mmCIF file of C-alpha atoms in Angstrom:
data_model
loop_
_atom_site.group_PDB
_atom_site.id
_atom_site.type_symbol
_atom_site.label_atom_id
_atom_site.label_comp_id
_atom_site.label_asym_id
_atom_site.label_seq_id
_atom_site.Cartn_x
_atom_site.Cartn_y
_atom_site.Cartn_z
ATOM 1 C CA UNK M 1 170.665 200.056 -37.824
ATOM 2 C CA UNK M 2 167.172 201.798 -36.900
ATOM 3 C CA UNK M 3 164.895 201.519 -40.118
ATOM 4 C CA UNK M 4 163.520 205.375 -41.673
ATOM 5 C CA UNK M 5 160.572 206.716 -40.579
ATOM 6 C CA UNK M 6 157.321 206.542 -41.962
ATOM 7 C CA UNK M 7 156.291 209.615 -43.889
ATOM 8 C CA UNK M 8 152.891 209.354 -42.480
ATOM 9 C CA UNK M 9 150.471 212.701 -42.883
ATOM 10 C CA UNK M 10 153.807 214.437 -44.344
ATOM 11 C CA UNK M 11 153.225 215.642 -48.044
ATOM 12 C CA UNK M 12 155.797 217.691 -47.973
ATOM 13 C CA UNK M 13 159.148 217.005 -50.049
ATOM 14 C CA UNK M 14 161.471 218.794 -48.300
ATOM 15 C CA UNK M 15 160.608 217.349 -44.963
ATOM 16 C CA UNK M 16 160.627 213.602 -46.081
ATOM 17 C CA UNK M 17 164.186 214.157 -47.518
ATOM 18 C CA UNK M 18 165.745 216.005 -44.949
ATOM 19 C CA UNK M 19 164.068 213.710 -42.197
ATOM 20 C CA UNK M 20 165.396 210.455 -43.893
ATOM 21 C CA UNK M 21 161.815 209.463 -44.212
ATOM 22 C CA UNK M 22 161.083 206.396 -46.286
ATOM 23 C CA UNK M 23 160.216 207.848 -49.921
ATOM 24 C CA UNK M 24 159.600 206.066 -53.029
ATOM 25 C CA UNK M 25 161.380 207.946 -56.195
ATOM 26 C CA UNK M 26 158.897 209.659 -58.342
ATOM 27 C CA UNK M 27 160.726 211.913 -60.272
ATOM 28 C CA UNK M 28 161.427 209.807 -63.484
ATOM 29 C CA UNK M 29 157.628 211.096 -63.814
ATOM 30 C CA UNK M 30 158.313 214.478 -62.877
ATOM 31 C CA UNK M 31 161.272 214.364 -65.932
ATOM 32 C CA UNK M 32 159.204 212.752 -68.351
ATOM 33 C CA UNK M 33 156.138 214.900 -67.601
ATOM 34 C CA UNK M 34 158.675 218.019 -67.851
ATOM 35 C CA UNK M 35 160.129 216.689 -71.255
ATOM 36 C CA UNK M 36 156.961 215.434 -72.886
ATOM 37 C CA UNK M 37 155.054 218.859 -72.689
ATOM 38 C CA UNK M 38 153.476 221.884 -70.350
ATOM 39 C CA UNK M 39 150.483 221.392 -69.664
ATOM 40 C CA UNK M 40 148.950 218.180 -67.537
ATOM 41 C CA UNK M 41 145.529 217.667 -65.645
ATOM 42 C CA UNK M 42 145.780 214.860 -63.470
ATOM 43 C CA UNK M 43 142.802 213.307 -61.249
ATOM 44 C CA UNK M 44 143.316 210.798 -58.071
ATOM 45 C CA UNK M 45 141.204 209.871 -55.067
ATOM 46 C CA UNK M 46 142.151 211.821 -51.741
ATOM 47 C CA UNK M 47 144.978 210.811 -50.305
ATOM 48 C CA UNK M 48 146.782 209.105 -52.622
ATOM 49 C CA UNK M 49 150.087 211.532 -52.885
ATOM 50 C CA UNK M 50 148.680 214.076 -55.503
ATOM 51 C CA UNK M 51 149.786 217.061 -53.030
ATOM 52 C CA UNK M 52 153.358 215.282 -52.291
ATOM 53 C CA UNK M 53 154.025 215.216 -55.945
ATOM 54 C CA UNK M 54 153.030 218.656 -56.399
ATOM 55 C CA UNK M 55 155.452 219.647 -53.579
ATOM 56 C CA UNK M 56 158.006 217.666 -55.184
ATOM 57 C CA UNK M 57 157.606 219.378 -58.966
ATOM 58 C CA UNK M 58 157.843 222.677 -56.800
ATOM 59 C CA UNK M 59 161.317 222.228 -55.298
ATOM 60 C CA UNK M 60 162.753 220.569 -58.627
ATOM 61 C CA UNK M 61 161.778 223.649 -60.556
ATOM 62 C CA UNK M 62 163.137 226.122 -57.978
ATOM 63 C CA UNK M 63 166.180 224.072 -58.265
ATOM 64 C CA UNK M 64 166.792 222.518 -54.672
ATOM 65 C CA UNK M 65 169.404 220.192 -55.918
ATOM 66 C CA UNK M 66 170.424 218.987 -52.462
ATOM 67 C CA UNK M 67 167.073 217.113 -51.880
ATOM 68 C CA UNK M 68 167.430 215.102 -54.931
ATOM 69 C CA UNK M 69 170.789 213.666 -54.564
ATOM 70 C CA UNK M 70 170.310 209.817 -55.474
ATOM 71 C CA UNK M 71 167.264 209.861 -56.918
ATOM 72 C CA UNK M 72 166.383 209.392 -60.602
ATOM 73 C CA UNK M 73 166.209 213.065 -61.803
ATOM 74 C CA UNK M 74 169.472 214.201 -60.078
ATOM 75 C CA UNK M 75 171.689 213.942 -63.057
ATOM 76 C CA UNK M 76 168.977 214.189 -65.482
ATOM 77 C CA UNK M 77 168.574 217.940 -64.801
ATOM 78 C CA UNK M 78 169.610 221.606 -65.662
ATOM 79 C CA UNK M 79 169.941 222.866 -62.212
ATOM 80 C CA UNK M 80 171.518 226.157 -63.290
ATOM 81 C CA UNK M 81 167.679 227.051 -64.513
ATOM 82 C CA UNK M 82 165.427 227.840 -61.681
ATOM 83 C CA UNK M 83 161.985 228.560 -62.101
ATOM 84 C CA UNK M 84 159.520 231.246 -60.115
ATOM 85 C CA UNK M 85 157.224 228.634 -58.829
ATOM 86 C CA UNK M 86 152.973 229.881 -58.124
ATOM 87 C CA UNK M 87 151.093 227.442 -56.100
ATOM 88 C CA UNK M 88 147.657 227.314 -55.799
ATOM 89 C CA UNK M 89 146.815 224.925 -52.821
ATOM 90 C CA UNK M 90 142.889 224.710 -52.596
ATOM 91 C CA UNK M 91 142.910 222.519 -49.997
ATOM 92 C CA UNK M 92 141.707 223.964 -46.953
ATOM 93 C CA UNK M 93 138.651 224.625 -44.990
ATOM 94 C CA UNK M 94 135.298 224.810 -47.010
ATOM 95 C CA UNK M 95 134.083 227.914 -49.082
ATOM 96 C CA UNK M 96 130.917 228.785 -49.337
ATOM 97 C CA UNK M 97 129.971 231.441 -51.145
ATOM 98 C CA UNK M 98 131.843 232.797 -54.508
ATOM 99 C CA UNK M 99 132.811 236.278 -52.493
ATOM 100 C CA UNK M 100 134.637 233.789 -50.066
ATOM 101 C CA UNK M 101 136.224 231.781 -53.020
ATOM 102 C CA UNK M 102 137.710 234.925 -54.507
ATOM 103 C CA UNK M 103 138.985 236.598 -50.766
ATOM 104 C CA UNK M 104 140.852 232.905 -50.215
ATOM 105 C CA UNK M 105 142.060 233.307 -54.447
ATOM 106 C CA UNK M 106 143.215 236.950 -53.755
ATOM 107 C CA UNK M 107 145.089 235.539 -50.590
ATOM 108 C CA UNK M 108 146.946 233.150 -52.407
ATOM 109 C CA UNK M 109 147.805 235.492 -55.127
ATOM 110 C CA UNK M 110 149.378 237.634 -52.575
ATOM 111 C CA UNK M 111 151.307 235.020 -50.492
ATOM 112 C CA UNK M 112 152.854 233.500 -54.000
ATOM 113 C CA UNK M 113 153.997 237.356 -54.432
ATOM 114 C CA UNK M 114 155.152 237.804 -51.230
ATOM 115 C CA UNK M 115 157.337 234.437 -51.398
ATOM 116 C CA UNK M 116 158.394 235.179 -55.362
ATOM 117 C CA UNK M 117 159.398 239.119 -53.920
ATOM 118 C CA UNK M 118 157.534 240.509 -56.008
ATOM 119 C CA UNK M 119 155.774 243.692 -54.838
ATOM 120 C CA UNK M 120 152.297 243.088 -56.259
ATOM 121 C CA UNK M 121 148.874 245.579 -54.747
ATOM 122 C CA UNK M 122 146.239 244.233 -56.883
ATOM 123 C CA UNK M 123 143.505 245.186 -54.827
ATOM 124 C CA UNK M 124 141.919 247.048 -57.255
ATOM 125 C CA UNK M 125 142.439 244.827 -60.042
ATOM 126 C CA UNK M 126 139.989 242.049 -60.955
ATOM 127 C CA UNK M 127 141.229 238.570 -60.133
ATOM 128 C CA UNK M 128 142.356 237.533 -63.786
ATOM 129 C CA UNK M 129 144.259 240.349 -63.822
ATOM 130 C CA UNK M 130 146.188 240.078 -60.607
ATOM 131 C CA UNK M 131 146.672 236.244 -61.463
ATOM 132 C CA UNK M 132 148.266 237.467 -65.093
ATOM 133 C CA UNK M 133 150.371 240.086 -63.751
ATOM 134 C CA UNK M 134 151.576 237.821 -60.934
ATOM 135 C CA UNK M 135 152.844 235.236 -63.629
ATOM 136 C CA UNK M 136 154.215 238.069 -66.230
ATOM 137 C CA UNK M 137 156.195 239.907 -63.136
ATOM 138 C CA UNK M 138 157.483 236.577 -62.178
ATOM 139 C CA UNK M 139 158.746 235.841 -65.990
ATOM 140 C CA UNK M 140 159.994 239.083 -65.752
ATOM 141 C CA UNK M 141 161.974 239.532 -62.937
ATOM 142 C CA UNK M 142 163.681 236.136 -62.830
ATOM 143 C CA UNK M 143 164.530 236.148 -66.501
ATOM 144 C CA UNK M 144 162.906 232.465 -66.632
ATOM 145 C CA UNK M 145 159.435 231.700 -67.676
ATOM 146 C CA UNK M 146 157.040 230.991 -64.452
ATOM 147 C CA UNK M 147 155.919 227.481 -63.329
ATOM 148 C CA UNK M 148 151.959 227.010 -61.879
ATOM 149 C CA UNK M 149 151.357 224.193 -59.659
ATOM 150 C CA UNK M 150 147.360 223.949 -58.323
ATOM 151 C CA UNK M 151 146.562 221.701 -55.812
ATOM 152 C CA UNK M 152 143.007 220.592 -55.560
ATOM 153 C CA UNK M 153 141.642 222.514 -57.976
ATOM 154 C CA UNK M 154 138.076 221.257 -57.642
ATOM 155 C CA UNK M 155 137.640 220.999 -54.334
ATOM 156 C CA UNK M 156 135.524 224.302 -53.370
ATOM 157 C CA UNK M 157 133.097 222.915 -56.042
ATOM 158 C CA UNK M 158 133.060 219.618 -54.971
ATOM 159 C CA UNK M 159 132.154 220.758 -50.632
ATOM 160 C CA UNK M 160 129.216 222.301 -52.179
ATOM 161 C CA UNK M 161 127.842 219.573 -54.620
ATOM 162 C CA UNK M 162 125.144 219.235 -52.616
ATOM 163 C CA UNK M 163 124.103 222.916 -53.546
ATOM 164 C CA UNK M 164 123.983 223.174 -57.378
ATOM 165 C CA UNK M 165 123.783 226.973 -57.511
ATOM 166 C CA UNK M 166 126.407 227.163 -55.128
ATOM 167 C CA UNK M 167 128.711 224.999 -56.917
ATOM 168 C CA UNK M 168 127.573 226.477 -60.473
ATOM 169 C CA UNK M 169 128.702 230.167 -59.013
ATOM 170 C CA UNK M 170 132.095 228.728 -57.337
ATOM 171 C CA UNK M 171 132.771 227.030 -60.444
ATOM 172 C CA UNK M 172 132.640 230.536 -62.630
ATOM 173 C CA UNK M 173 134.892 231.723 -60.023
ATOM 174 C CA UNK M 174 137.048 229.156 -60.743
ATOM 175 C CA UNK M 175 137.049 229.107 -64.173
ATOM 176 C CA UNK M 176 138.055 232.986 -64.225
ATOM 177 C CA UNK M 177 141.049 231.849 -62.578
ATOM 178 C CA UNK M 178 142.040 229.034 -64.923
ATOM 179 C CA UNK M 179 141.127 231.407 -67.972
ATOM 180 C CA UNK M 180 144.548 233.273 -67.253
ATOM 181 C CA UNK M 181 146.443 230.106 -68.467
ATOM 182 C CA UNK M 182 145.656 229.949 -71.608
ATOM 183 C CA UNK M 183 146.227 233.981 -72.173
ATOM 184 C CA UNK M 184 149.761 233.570 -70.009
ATOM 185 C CA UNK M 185 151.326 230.855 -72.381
ATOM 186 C CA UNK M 186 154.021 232.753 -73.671
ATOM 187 C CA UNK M 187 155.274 233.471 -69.824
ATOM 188 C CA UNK M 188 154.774 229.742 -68.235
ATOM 189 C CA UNK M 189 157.545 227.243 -68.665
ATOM 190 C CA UNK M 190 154.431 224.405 -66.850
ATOM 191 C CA UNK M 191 151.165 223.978 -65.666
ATOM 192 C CA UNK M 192 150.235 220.947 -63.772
ATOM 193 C CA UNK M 193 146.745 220.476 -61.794
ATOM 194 C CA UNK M 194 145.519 217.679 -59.853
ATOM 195 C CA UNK M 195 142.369 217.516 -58.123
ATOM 196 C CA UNK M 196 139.874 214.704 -57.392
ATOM 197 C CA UNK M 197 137.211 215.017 -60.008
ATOM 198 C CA UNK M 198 137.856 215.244 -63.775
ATOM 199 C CA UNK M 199 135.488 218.503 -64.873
ATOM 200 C CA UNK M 200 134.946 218.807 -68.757
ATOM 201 C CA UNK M 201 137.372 221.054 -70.536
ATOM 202 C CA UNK M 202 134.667 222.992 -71.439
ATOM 203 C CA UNK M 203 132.885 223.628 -68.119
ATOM 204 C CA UNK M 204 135.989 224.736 -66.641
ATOM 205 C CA UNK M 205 139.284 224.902 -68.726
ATOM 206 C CA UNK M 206 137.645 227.359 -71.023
ATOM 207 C CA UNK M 207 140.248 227.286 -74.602
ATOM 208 C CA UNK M 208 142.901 225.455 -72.763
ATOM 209 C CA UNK M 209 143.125 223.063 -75.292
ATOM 210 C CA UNK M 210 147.181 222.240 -74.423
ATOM 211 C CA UNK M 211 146.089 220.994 -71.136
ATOM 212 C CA UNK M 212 147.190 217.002 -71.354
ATOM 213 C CA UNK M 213 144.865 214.999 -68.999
ATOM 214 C CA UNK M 214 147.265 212.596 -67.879
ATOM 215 C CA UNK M 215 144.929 210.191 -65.418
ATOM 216 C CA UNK M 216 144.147 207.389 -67.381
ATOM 217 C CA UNK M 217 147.529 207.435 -69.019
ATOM 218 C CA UNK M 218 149.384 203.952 -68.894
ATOM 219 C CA UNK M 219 153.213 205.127 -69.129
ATOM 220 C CA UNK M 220 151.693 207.329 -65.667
ATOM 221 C CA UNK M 221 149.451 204.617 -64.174
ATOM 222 C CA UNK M 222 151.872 204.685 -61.019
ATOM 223 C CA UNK M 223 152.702 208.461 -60.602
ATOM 224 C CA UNK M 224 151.136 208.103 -57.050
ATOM 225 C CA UNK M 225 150.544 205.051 -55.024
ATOM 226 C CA UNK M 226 152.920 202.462 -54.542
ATOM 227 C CA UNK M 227 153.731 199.740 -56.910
ATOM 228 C CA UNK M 228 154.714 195.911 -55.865
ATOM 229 C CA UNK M 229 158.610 197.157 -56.418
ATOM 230 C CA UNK M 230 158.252 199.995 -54.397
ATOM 231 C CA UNK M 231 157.094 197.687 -51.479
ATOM 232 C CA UNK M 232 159.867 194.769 -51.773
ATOM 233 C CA UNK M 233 162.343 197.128 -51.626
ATOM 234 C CA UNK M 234 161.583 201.106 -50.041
ATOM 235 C CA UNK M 235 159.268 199.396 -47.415
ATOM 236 C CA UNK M 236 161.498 195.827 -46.907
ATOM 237 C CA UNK M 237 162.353 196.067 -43.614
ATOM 238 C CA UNK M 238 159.263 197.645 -42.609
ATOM 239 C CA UNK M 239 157.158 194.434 -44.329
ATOM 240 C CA UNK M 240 159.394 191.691 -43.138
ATOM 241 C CA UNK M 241 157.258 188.496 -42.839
ATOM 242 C CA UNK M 242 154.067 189.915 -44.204
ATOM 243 C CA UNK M 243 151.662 187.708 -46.053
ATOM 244 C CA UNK M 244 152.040 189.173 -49.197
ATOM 245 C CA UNK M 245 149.379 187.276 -50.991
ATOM 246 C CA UNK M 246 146.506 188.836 -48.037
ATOM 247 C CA UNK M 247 148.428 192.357 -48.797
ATOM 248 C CA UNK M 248 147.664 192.432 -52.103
ATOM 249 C CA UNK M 249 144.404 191.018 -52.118
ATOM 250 C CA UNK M 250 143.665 194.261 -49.237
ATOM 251 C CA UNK M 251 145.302 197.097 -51.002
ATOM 252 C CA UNK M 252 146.617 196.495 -54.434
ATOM 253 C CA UNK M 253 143.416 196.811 -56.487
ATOM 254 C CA UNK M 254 143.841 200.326 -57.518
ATOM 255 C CA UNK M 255 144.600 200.516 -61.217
ATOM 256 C CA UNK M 256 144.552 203.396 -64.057
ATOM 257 C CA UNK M 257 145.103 201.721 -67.291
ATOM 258 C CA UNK M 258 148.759 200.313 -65.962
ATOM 259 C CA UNK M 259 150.539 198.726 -63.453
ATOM 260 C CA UNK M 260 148.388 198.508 -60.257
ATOM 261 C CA UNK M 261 149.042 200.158 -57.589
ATOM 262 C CA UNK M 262 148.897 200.258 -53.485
ATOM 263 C CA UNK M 263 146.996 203.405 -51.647
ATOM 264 C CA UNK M 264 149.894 205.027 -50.028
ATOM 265 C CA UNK M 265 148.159 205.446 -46.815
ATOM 266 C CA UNK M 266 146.653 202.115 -46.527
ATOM 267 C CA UNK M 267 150.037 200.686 -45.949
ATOM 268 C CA UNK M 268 151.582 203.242 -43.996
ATOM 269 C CA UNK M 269 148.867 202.728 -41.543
ATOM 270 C CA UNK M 270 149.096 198.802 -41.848
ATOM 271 C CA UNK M 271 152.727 198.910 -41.038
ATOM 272 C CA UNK M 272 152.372 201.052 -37.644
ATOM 273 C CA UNK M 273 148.903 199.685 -36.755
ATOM 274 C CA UNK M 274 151.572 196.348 -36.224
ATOM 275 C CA UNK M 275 150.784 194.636 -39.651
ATOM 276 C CA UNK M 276 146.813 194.949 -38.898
ATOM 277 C CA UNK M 277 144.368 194.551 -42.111
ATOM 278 C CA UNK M 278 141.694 197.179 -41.812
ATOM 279 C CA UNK M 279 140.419 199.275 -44.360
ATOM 280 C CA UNK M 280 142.672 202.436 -43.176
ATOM 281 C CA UNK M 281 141.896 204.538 -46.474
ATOM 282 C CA UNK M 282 138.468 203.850 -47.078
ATOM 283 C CA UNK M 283 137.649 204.972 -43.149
ATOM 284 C CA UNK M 284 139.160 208.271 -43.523
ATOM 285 C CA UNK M 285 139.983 209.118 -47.593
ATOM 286 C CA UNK M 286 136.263 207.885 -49.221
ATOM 287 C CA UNK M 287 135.071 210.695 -50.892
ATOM 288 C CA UNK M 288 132.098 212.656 -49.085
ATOM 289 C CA UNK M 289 130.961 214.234 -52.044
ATOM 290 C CA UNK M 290 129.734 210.585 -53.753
ATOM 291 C CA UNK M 291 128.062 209.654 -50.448
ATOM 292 C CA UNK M 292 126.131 212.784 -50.917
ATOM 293 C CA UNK M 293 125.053 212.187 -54.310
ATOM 294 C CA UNK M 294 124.191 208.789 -53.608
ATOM 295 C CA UNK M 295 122.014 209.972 -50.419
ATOM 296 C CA UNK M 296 120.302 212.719 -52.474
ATOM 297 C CA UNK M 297 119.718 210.800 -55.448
ATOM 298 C CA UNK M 298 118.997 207.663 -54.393
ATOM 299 C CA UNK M 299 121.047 205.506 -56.201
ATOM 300 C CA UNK M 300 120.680 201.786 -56.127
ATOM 301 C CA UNK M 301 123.851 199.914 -54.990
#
């Protein structure tokens, strides 16, 4: 019997379940976090499977049933209630400049309405106002109150952070995006964010005081990475005569306020790079934006 596939570079749900990919079962999270409240803000470092778990809330509230059959959530949930989905990925390419910020906002605004079906011209309309009638049209039309998932919220603040005006006028931009949550409550079902930096409340989440902030939470210290567990048994075959002792003392020192946990693409890379110690993550994931605050300021290390 061939072992799965790695799930390497995929961060998409569907994909990984439908491909038989090796995946380790988040979704007790994804029902406690859907239980427990609405509204969560949740930082990690890049590439640690913040957009995967996005992806995965997305096709549990649309009500894919058929890519969670044996795992956790399957017979936890109502799948007769599906859920118009909006997600905000701000992941790609760099913006520069707050008129290119809200031409990439307006685009996604449009392709969420185009995907909902939901015949939406709001070319005219300011960008609050396109994002609010985009979530009450959803509400409306599917009878069930809308879901907003945004990926990488901060991230067009954080590729200019080297350029404090820059950054000050993307983050406005930003912020009269995020303002429409708070005036919206009565048509969202849940709001999750994730991003890489953790903003003040104030700075950005303007009077979105229900938004939980969920990173240094013990009971979801392991909502991404890997845990110990996961390894011994999702990744078994795959880790067959490893050293654990040298694997842990390599990978596992990632903790936040929990259980500690492995970066996710550390050990994917270990296992096809042949069970080779390197630092995998920290050559590709390290966060530019720090190195350019410590080159501009100066900091002492």
């Amino acid at each position: 019997m061939s072992r799965q596939p790695l799930p390497i570079g995929i961060q998409t749900f569907r994909e990984i379940r439908e491909g038989n990919y090796c995946y380790v079962d988040k979704t007790a999270d994804a029902q406690a976090l859907a239980q427990q409240g609405k509204a969560y803000f949740l930082s990690r470092p890049r590439r640690f499977g913040k957009s995967l778990f996005v992806d995965t809330l997305k096709e549990l509230f649309e009500g894919n049933e058929a890519l969670f059959r044996g795992l956790h959530i399957h017979d936890q949930w109502d799948w007769s209630q599906r859920h118009p989905v909006i997600l905000l990925d701000f992941a790609a390419g760099v913006l520069q400049s707050r008129a290119e910020l809200d031409r990439r906002i307006r685009q996604l605004l449009k392709d969420n309405a185009l995907r909902l079906g939901i015949d939406s011209d709001g070319q005219d309309t300011d960008i609050p106002g396109c994002f609010a009638d985009l979530i009450r049209q959803a509400h409306g039309q599917s009878g069930q109150r809308a879901v907003v998932l945004i990926d990488e919220y901060d991230k067009p603040i954080l590729d200019n952070i080297e350029h404090p005006e820059r950054a000050a006028e993307l983050r406005e931009g930003l912020k009269n995006l995020y303002s429409v949550l708070k005036a919206e409550d009565a048509h969202l079902r849940f709001v999750f964010l994730t991003g890489v930096s953790k903003f003040s409340r104030v700075s950005l989440f303007s009077g979105l005081n229900q938004l939980r902030d969920i990173t240094l939470s013990a009971p979801f210290a392991t909502i991404c990475g890997y845990t110990q567990q996961d390894l011994e048994t999702t990744f078994a075959e795959h880790l067959a005569g490893v050293d654990w002792d040298e694997l842990r003392r390599w990978y596992n020192g990632y903790g936040f306020l929990g259980e500690p946990v492995y970066n996710p693409y550390d050990i994917l890379l270990f296992i096809s790079d042949g069970h080779s110690f390197r630092n995998y993550w920290f050559e590709t994931g390290s966060p530019s934006f720090l190195i350019k605050l410590f080159q501009q300021r100066r900091y002492f290390l």
